[in-house]
mmCIF file of C-alpha atoms in Angstrom:
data_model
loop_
_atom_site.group_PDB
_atom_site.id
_atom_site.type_symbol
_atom_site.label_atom_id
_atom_site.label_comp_id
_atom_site.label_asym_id
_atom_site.label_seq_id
_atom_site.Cartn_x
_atom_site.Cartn_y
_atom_site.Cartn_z
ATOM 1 C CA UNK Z 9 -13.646 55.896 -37.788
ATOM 2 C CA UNK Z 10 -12.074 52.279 -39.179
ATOM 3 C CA UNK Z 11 -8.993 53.148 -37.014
ATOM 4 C CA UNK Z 12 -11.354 53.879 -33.851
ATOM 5 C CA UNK Z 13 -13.547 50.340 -34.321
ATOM 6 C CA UNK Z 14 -10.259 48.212 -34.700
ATOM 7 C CA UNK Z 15 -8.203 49.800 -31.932
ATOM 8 C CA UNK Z 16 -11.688 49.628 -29.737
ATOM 9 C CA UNK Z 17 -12.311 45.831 -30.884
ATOM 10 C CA UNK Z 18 -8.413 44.996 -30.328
ATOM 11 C CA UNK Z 19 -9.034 46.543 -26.574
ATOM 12 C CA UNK Z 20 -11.586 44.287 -25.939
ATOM 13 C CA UNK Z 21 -9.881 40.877 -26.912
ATOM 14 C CA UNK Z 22 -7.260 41.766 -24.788
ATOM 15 C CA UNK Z 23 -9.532 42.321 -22.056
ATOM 16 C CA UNK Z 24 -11.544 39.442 -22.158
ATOM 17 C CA UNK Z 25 -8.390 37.138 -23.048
ATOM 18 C CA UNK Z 26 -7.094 38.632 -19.349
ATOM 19 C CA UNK Z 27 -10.760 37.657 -18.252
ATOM 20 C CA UNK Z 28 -10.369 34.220 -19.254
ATOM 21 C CA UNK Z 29 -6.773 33.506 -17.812
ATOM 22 C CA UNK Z 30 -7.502 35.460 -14.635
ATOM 23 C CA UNK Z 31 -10.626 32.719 -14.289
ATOM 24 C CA UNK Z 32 -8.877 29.674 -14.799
ATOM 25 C CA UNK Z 33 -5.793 30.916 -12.521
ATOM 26 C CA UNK Z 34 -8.536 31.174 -9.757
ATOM 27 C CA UNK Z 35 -9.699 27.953 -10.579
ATOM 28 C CA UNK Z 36 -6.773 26.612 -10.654
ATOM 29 C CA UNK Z 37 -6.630 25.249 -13.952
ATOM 30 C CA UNK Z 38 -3.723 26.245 -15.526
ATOM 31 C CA UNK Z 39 -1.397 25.907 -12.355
ATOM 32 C CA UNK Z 40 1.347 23.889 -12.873
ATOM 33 C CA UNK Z 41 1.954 20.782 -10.713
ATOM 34 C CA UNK Z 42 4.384 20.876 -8.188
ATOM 35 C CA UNK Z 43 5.379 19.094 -5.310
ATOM 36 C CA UNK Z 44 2.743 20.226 -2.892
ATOM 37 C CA UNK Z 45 0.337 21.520 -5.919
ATOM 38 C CA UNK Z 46 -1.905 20.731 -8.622
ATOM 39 C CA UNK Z 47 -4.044 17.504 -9.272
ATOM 40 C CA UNK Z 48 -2.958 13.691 -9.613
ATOM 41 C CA UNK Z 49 -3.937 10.215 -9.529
ATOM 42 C CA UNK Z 50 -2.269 7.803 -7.625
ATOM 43 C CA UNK Z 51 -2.833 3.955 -7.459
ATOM 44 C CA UNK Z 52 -2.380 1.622 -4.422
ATOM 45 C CA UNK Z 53 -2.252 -1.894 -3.458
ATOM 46 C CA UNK Z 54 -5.254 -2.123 -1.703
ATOM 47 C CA UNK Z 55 -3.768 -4.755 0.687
ATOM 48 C CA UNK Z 56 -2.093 -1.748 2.463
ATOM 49 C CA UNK Z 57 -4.994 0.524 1.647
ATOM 50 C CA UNK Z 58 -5.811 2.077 5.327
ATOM 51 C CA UNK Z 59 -2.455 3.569 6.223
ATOM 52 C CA UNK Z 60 -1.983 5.125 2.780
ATOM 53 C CA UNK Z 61 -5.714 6.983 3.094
ATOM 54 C CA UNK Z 62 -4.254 7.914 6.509
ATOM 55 C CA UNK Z 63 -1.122 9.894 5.147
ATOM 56 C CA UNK Z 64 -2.575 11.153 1.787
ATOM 57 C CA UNK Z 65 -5.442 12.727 3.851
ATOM 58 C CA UNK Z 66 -2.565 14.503 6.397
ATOM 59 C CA UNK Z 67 -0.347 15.109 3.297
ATOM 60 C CA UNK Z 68 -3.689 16.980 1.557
ATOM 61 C CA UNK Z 69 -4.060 18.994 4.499
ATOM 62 C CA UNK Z 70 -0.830 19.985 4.853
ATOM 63 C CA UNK Z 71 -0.700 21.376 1.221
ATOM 64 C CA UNK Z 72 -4.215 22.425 0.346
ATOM 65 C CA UNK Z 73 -3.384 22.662 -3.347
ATOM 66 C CA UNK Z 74 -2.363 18.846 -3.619
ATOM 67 C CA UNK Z 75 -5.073 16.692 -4.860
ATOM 68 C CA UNK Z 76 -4.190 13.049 -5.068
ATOM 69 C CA UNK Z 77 -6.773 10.474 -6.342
ATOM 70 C CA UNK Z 78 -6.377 7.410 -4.406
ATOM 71 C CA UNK Z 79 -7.012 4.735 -6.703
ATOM 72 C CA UNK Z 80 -6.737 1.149 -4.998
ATOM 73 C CA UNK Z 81 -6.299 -2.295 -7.041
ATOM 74 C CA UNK Z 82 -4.348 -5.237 -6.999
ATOM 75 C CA UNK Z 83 -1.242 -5.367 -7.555
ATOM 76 C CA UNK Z 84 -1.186 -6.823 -10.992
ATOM 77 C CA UNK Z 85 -3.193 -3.890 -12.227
ATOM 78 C CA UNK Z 86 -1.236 -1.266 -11.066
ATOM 79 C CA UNK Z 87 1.749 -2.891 -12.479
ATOM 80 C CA UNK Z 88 -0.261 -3.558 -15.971
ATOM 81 C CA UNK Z 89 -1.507 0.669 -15.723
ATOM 82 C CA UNK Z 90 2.358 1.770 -15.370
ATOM 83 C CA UNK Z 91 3.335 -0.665 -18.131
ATOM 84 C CA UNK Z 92 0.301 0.822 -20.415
ATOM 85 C CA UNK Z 93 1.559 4.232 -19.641
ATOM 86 C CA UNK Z 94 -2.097 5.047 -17.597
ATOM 87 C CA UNK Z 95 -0.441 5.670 -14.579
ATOM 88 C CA UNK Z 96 2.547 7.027 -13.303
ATOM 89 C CA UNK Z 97 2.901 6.389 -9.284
ATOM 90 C CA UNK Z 98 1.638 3.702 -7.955
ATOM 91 C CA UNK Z 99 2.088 2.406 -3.817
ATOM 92 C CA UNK Z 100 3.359 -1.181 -3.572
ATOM 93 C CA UNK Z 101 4.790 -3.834 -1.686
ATOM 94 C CA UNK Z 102 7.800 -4.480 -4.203
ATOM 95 C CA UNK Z 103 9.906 -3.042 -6.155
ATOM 96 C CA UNK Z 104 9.352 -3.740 -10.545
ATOM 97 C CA UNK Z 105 11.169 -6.476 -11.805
ATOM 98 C CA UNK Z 106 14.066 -5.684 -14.112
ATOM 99 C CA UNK Z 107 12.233 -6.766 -17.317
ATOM 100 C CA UNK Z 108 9.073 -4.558 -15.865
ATOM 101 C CA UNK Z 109 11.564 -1.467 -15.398
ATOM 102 C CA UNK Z 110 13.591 -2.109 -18.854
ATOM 103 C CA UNK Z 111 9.824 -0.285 -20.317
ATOM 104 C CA UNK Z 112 10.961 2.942 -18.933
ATOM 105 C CA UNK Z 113 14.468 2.630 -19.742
ATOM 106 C CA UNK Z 114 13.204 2.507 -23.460
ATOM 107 C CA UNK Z 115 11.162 5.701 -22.672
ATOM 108 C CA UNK Z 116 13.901 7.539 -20.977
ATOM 109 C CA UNK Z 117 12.109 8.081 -17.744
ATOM 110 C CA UNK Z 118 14.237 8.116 -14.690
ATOM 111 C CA UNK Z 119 12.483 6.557 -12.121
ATOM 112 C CA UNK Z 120 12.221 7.309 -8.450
ATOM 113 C CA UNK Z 121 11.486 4.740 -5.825
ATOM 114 C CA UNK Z 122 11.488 5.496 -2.248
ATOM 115 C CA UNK Z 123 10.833 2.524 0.803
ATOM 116 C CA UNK Z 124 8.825 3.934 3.813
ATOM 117 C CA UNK Z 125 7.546 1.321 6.000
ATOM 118 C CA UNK Z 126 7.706 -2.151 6.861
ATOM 119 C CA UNK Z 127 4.431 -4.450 6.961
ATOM 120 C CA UNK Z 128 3.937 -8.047 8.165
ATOM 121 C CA UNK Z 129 1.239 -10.482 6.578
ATOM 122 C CA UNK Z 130 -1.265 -11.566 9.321
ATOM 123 C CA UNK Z 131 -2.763 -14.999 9.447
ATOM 124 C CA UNK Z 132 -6.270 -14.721 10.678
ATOM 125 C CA UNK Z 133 -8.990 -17.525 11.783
ATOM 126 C CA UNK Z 134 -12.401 -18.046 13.370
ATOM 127 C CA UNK Z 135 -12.713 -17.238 17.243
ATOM 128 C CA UNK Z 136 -13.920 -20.861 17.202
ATOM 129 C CA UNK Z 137 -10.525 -22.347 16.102
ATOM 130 C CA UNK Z 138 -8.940 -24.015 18.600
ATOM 131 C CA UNK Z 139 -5.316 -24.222 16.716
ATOM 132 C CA UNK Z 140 -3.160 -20.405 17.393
ATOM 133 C CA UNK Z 141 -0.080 -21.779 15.598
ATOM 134 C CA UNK Z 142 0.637 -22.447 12.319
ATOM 135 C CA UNK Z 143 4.077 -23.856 11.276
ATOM 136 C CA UNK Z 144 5.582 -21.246 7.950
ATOM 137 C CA UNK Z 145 6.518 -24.569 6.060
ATOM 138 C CA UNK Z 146 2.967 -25.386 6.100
ATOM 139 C CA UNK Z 147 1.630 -22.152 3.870
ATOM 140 C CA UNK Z 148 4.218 -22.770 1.622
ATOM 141 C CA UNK Z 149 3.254 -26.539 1.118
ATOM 142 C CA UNK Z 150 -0.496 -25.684 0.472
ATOM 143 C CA UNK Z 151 0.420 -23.121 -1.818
ATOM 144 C CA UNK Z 152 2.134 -25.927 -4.062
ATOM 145 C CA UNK Z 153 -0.956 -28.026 -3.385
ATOM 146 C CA UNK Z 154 0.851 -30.714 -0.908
ATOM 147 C CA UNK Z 155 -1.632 -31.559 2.100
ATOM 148 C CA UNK Z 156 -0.459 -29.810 5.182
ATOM 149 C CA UNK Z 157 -0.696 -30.558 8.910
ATOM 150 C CA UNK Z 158 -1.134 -26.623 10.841
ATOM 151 C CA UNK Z 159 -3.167 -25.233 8.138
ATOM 152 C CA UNK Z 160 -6.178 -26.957 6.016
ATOM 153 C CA UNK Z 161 -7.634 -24.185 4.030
ATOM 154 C CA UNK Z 162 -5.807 -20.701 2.544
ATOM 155 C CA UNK Z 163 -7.695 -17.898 1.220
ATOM 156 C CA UNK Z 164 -6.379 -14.156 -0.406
ATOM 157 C CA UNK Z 165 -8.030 -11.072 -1.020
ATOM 158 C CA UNK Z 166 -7.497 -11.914 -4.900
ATOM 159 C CA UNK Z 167 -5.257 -14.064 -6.838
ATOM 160 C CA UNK Z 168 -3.600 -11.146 -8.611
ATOM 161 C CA UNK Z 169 -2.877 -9.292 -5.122
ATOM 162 C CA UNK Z 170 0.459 -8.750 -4.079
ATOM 163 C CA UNK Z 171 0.151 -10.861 -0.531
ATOM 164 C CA UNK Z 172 -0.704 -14.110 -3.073
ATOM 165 C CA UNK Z 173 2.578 -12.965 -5.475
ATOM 166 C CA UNK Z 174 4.491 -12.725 -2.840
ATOM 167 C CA UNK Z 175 3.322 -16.026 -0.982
ATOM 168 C CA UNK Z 176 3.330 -18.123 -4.021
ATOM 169 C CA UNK Z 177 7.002 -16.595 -4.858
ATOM 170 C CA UNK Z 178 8.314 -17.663 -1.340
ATOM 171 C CA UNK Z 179 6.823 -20.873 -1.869
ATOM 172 C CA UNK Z 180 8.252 -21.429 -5.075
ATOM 173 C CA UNK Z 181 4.921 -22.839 -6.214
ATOM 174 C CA UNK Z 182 4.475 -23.174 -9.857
ATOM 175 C CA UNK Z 183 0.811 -24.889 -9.001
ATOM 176 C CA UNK Z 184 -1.296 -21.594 -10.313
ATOM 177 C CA UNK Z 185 -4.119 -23.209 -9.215
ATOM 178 C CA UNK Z 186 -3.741 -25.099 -5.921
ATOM 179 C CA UNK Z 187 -6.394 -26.885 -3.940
ATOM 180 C CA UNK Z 188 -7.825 -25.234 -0.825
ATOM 181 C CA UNK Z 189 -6.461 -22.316 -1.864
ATOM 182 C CA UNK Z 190 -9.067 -19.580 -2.079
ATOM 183 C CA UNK Z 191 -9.410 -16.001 -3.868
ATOM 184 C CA UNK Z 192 -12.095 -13.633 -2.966
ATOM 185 C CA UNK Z 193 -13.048 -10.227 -4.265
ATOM 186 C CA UNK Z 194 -11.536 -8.243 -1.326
ATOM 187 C CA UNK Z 195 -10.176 -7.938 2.551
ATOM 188 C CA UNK Z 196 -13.734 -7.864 3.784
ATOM 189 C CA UNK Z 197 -14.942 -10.955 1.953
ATOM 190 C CA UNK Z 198 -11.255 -12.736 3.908
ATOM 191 C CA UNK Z 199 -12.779 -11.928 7.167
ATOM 192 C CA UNK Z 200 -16.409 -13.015 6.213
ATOM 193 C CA UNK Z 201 -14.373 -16.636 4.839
ATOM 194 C CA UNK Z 202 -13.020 -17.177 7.495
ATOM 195 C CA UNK Z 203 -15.837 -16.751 9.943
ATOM 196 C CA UNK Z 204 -17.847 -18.663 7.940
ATOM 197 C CA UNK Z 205 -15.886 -21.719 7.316
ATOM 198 C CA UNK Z 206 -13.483 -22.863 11.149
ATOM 199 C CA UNK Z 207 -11.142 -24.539 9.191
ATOM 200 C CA UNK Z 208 -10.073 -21.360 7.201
ATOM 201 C CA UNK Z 209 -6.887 -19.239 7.375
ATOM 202 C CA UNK Z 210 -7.085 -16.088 5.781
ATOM 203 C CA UNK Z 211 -3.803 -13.639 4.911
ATOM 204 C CA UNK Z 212 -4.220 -9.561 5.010
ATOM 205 C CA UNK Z 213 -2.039 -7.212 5.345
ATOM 206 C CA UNK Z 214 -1.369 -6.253 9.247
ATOM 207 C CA UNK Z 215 -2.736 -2.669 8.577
ATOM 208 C CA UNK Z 216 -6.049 -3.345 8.000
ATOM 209 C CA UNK Z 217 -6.440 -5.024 11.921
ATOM 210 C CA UNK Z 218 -4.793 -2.272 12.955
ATOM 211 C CA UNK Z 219 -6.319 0.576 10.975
ATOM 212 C CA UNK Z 220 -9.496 -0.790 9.092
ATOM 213 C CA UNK Z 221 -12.465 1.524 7.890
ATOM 214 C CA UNK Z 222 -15.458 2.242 10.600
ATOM 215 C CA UNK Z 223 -17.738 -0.311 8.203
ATOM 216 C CA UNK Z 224 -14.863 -3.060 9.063
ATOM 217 C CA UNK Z 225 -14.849 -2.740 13.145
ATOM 218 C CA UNK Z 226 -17.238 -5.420 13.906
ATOM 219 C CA UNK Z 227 -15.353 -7.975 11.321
ATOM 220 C CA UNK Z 228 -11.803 -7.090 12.923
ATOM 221 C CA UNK Z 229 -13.175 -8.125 16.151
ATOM 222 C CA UNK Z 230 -14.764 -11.202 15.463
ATOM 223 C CA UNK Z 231 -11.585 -13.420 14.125
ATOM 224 C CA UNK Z 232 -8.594 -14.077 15.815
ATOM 225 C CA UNK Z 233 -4.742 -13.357 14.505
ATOM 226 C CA UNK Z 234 -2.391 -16.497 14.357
ATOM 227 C CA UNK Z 235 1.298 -17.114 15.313
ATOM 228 C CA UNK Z 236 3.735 -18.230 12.637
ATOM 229 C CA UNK Z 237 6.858 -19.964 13.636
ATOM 230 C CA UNK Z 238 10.122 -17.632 12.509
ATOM 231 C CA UNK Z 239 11.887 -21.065 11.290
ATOM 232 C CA UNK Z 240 9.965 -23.131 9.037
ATOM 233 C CA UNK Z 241 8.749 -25.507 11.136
ATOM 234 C CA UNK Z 242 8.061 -24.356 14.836
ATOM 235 C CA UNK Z 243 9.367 -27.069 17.492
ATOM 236 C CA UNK Z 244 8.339 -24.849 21.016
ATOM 237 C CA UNK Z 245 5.856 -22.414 21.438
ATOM 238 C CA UNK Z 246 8.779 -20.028 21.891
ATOM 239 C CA UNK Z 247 9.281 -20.016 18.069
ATOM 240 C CA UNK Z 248 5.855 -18.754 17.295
ATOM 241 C CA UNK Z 249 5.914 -14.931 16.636
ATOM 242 C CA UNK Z 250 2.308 -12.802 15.819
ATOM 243 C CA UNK Z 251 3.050 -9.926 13.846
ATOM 244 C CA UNK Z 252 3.188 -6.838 15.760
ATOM 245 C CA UNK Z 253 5.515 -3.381 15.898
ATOM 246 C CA UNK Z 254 8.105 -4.549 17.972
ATOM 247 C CA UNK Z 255 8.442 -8.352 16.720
ATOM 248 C CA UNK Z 256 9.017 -6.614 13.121
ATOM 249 C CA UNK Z 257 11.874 -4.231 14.318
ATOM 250 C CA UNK Z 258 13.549 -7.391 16.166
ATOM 251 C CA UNK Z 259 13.022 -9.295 13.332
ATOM 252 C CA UNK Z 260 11.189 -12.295 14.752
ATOM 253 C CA UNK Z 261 7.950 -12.090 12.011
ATOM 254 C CA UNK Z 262 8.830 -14.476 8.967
ATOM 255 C CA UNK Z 263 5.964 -12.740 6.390
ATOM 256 C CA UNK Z 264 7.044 -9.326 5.870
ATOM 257 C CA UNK Z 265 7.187 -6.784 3.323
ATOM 258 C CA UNK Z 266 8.644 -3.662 2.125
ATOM 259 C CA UNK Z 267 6.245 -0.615 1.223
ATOM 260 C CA UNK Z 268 7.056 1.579 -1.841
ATOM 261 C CA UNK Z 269 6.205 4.803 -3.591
ATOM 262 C CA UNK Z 270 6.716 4.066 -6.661
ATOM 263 C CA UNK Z 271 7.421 7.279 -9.000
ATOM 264 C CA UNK Z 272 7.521 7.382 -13.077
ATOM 265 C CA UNK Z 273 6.563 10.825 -13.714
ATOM 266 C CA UNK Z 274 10.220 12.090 -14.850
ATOM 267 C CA UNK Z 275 9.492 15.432 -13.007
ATOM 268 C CA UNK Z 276 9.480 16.495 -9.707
ATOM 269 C CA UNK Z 277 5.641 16.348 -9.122
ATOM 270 C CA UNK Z 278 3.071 15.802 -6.406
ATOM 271 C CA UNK Z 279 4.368 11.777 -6.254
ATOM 272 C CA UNK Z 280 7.834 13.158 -5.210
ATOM 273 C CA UNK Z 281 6.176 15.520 -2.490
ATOM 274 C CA UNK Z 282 3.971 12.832 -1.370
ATOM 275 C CA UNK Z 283 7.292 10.455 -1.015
ATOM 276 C CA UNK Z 284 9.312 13.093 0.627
ATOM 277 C CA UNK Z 285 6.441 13.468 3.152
ATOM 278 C CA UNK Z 286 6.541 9.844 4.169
ATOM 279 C CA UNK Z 287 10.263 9.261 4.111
ATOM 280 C CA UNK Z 288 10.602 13.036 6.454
ATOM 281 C CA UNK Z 289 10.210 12.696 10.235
ATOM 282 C CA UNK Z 290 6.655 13.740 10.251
ATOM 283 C CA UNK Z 291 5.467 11.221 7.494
ATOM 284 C CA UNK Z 292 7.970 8.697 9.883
ATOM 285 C CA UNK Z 293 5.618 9.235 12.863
ATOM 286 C CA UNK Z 294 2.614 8.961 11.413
ATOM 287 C CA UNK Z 295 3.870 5.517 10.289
ATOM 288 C CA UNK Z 296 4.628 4.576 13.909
ATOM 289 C CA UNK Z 297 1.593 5.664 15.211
ATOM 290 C CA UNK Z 298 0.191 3.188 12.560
ATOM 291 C CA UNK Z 299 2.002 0.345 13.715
ATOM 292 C CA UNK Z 300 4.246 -0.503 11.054
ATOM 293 C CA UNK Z 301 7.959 -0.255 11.091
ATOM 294 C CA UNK Z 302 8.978 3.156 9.523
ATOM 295 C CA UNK Z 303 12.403 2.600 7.594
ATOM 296 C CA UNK Z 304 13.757 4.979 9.730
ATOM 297 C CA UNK Z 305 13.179 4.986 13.533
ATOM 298 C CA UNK Z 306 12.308 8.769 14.322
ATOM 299 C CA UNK Z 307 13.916 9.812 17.249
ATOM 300 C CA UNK Z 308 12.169 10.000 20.553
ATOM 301 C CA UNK Z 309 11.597 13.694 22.069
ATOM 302 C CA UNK Z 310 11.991 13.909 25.747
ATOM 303 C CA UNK Z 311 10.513 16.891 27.599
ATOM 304 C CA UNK Z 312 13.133 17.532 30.498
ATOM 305 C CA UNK Z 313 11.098 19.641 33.424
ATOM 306 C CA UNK Z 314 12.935 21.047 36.738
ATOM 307 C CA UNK Z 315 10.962 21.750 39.257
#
């Protein structure tokens, strides 16, 4: 009878241990991540915000088993999260600096950066300024507090974004706190600066005019987008550029930047299938349509029809 109870009681462990895994292999708990499965979180300079939401949410439906969390911050965050070991990939508009990477070398993880697209800084204004050109030596002399004569007042998303890094790098400003230069608390509040103060120039990245959220329409429309002379100072009209598809690819746009997936998960995870998607000739498209400059020109397909 002792024998019948224990083999009767071992029967129904095993069964309801089954029970258990067959549940959470439905839910998909215990699936492993891979390259177009399982769940992740992924942070992203929100000065190129738009155009990543665009790919994820093609990438997602592509692969209906990836789930990526789109986290977006600035730039000095994300880099502070990968340092702290709280994230792992991370979208940005540079590369980490070789003391910044030496933190992985010391961890043994192998990291895997990928470029994908090209993005210009746009110089926006008040419909009701009369000035359309502003001379590059001229942002770079506010920025290191000197008075300048093209452009009276600057203002970024946030100090610790990555279009006021870069800026204040280019400028070689060591003025951290320069006057007339302005930090909000995000794009939107750049657009409402600027309309409210003329004299303003505000600096977002070239995606969000092209791309911006339905709640951002009306504030695209209302300001107007400057030209920046390719030299440093601008002598003819000529040598004013505004930042568009075609004036990146020739070249002609002074404030660009390289985009980056950024990948420190030392595994071959959703953040390598996300990469591979925008470096392939589909993710390459989508970037075109987006109007940034993929880093690789995908080729064009034409239809030949005889009649």
């Amino acid at each position: 009878m002792k024998k019948k109870k224990i083999v009767l009681l071992s029967s129904l462990i095993l069964i309801a241990a089954f029970a258990i895994y067959s549940c959470k292999n439905t839910l998909g708990e215990s699936t492993e991540e891979t390259m177009t499965s399982g769940n992740t979180t992924m942070q992203v300079d929100y000065s190129i915000q738009p155009v990543v939401e665009d790919a994820l949410a093609v990438f997602q439906g592509l692969y209906p088993k990836a789930h990526i969390t789109q986290v977006n911050r600035n730039e000095a965050d994300i880099v502070q999260a990968l340092l702290n070991d709280s994230a792992r990939i991370a979208i940005l508009t540079r590369e980490l600096t070789t003391d910044e990477a030496a933190h992985f070398k010391k961890l043994g993880i192998e990291p895997h950066t990928v470029a994908f697209a090209k993005d210009g800084l746009a110089l926006i204004a008040s419909k009701t300024l009369n000035d359309t050109l502003v001379n590059q030596e001229d942002i770079f002399k506010l920025l290191r507090g000197e008075d300048a004569s093209t452009v009276k007042q600057l203002v970024f998303d946030s100090s610790r974004s990555g279009i006021a890094q870069l800026l204040m790098k280019r400028a070689k400003s060591a003025n951290k706190t320069p006057k007339n230069v302005y930090s909000v608390k995000n794009t939107a509040e750049v657009f409402n600066f600027v309309k409210a103060n003329p004299g303003a120039v505000g600096v977002v990245g070239v995606n969000w005019l092209l791309q911006p959220p339905v709640e951002m329409e009306a504030l695209v429309k209302d300001v107007k987008v400057l030209s920046v002379s390719k030299k440093l100072k601008g002598t003819q009209p000529k040598d004013y550029f505004k930042p568009s598809q075609s004036v990146l690819a020739e070249g002609n746009y002074p404030l660009t930047r390289t985009l980056y997936v950024l990948n420190y998960e030392g595994k071959n995870g959703l953040g390598t299938g996300f990469a591979n998607y925008l470096t392939s000739e589909a993710g390459q498209r989508l970037i075109l349509k987006s109007g940034l400059l993929p880093v690789q020109r995908p080729p064009r397909e034409i239809e030949i029809v005889n009649k």
